[in-house]
Amino acid sequence: SRAPEGRTLASALVSPLGDLVDGQGTDAESLATRVAYLTRLSELIGQALGSGETRSLRARYADSELELQPHPDGNVFGCVFVPEAH
């Protein structure tokens, strides 16, 4: 999966059942839990709004960002990174 531009802190590939398939960086298990939770939450919001499937999701924190990228096979790639300054 493609990592966003910036310094990657951690990444996780999560199965449709919420299991960690592959992870890198500090606390990949915790990231996998967040990825699974946010994936399900975005599915519920999409259903409630009638907007279909989520194509990507980005959350901003004080000093980092989390990006989720669903794959056609049902896995979801999540990456926490420090964005490049513009």
CSV table of C-alpha atoms in Angstrom, one decimal:
chain,number,residue,atom,x,y,z
A,1,SER,CA,0.0,0.0,0.0
A,2,ARG,CA,1.0,3.5,-0.6
A,3,ALA,CA,2.2,5.5,2.4
A,4,PRO,CA,1.2,9.2,2.6
A,5,GLU,CA,3.8,11.9,2.1
A,6,GLY,CA,5.6,12.5,5.3
A,7,ARG,CA,7.5,10.6,8.1
A,8,THR,CA,5.7,7.3,8.8
A,9,LEU,CA,5.4,6.4,12.5
A,10,ALA,CA,3.5,3.1,12.1
A,11,SER,CA,1.4,1.2,9.6
A,12,ALA,CA,-1.0,-1.8,9.8
A,13,LEU,CA,-2.7,-3.9,7.3
A,14,VAL,CA,-6.0,-5.2,8.8
A,15,SER,CA,-8.2,-8.0,7.6
A,16,PRO,CA,-12.0,-7.7,7.2
A,17,LEU,CA,-12.3,-9.4,10.6
A,18,GLY,CA,-10.1,-6.8,12.3
A,19,ASP,CA,-7.0,-9.0,12.6
A,20,LEU,CA,-3.5,-7.6,12.1
A,21,VAL,CA,-2.2,-9.0,8.8
A,22,ASP,CA,1.1,-7.0,8.8
A,23,GLY,CA,2.4,-4.1,10.8
A,24,GLN,CA,5.4,-1.9,11.1
A,25,GLY,CA,6.5,0.7,13.6
A,26,THR,CA,5.7,1.3,17.2
A,27,ASP,CA,2.4,-0.1,18.6
A,28,ALA,CA,1.2,-1.7,15.3
A,29,GLU,CA,-1.3,-3.8,17.4
A,30,SER,CA,-2.9,-0.7,18.8
A,31,LEU,CA,-3.0,0.9,15.3
A,32,ALA,CA,-4.7,-2.2,14.0
A,33,THR,CA,-7.5,-1.8,16.6
A,34,ARG,CA,-8.0,1.8,15.6
A,35,VAL,CA,-8.0,0.9,11.9
A,36,ALA,CA,-10.7,-1.8,12.5
A,37,TYR,CA,-12.8,0.5,14.6
A,38,LEU,CA,-12.6,3.5,12.3
A,39,THR,CA,-13.3,1.3,9.3
A,40,ARG,CA,-16.5,0.0,10.8
A,41,LEU,CA,-17.5,3.5,12.0
A,42,SER,CA,-17.1,4.8,8.5
A,43,GLU,CA,-19.2,1.9,7.1
A,44,LEU,CA,-22.0,2.8,9.5
A,45,ILE,CA,-21.8,6.5,8.7
A,46,GLY,CA,-21.8,5.7,4.9
A,47,GLN,CA,-24.9,3.5,5.3
A,48,ALA,CA,-26.7,6.1,7.4
A,49,LEU,CA,-26.0,8.8,4.8
A,50,GLY,CA,-26.6,6.6,1.8
A,51,SER,CA,-23.2,7.5,0.4
A,52,GLY,CA,-21.9,4.1,-0.3
A,53,GLU,CA,-18.5,2.6,0.5
A,54,THR,CA,-15.6,4.6,2.0
A,55,ARG,CA,-12.7,5.1,-0.5
A,56,SER,CA,-10.3,6.7,2.1
A,57,LEU,CA,-10.4,8.3,5.5
A,58,ARG,CA,-8.0,10.8,7.1
A,59,ALA,CA,-7.9,11.9,10.7
A,60,ARG,CA,-5.8,14.8,11.9
A,61,TYR,CA,-4.2,14.8,15.4
A,62,ALA,CA,-2.2,17.6,17.0
A,63,ASP,CA,1.1,16.4,15.5
A,64,SER,CA,0.3,13.5,13.2
A,65,GLU,CA,-2.4,12.1,10.8
A,66,LEU,CA,-4.0,8.7,10.3
A,67,GLU,CA,-5.0,7.6,6.8
A,68,LEU,CA,-7.1,4.6,6.0
A,69,GLN,CA,-7.1,3.0,2.5
A,70,PRO,CA,-9.6,0.1,2.0
A,71,HIS,CA,-8.5,-2.6,-0.5
A,72,PRO,CA,-10.7,-4.5,-3.0
A,73,ASP,CA,-10.0,-7.7,-1.1
A,74,GLY,CA,-11.5,-6.3,2.1
A,75,ASN,CA,-8.2,-5.6,3.9
A,76,VAL,CA,-7.6,-2.0,5.1
A,77,PHE,CA,-4.2,-0.3,5.2
A,78,GLY,CA,-3.8,2.3,8.0
A,79,CYS,CA,-0.8,4.6,8.4
A,80,VAL,CA,0.1,7.1,11.1
A,81,PHE,CA,2.5,9.8,9.8
A,82,VAL,CA,3.8,13.2,10.4
A,83,PRO,CA,2.9,15.3,7.3
A,84,GLU,CA,5.4,17.2,5.4
A,85,ALA,CA,5.4,20.9,6.1
A,86,HIS,CA,4.2,23.0,3.1
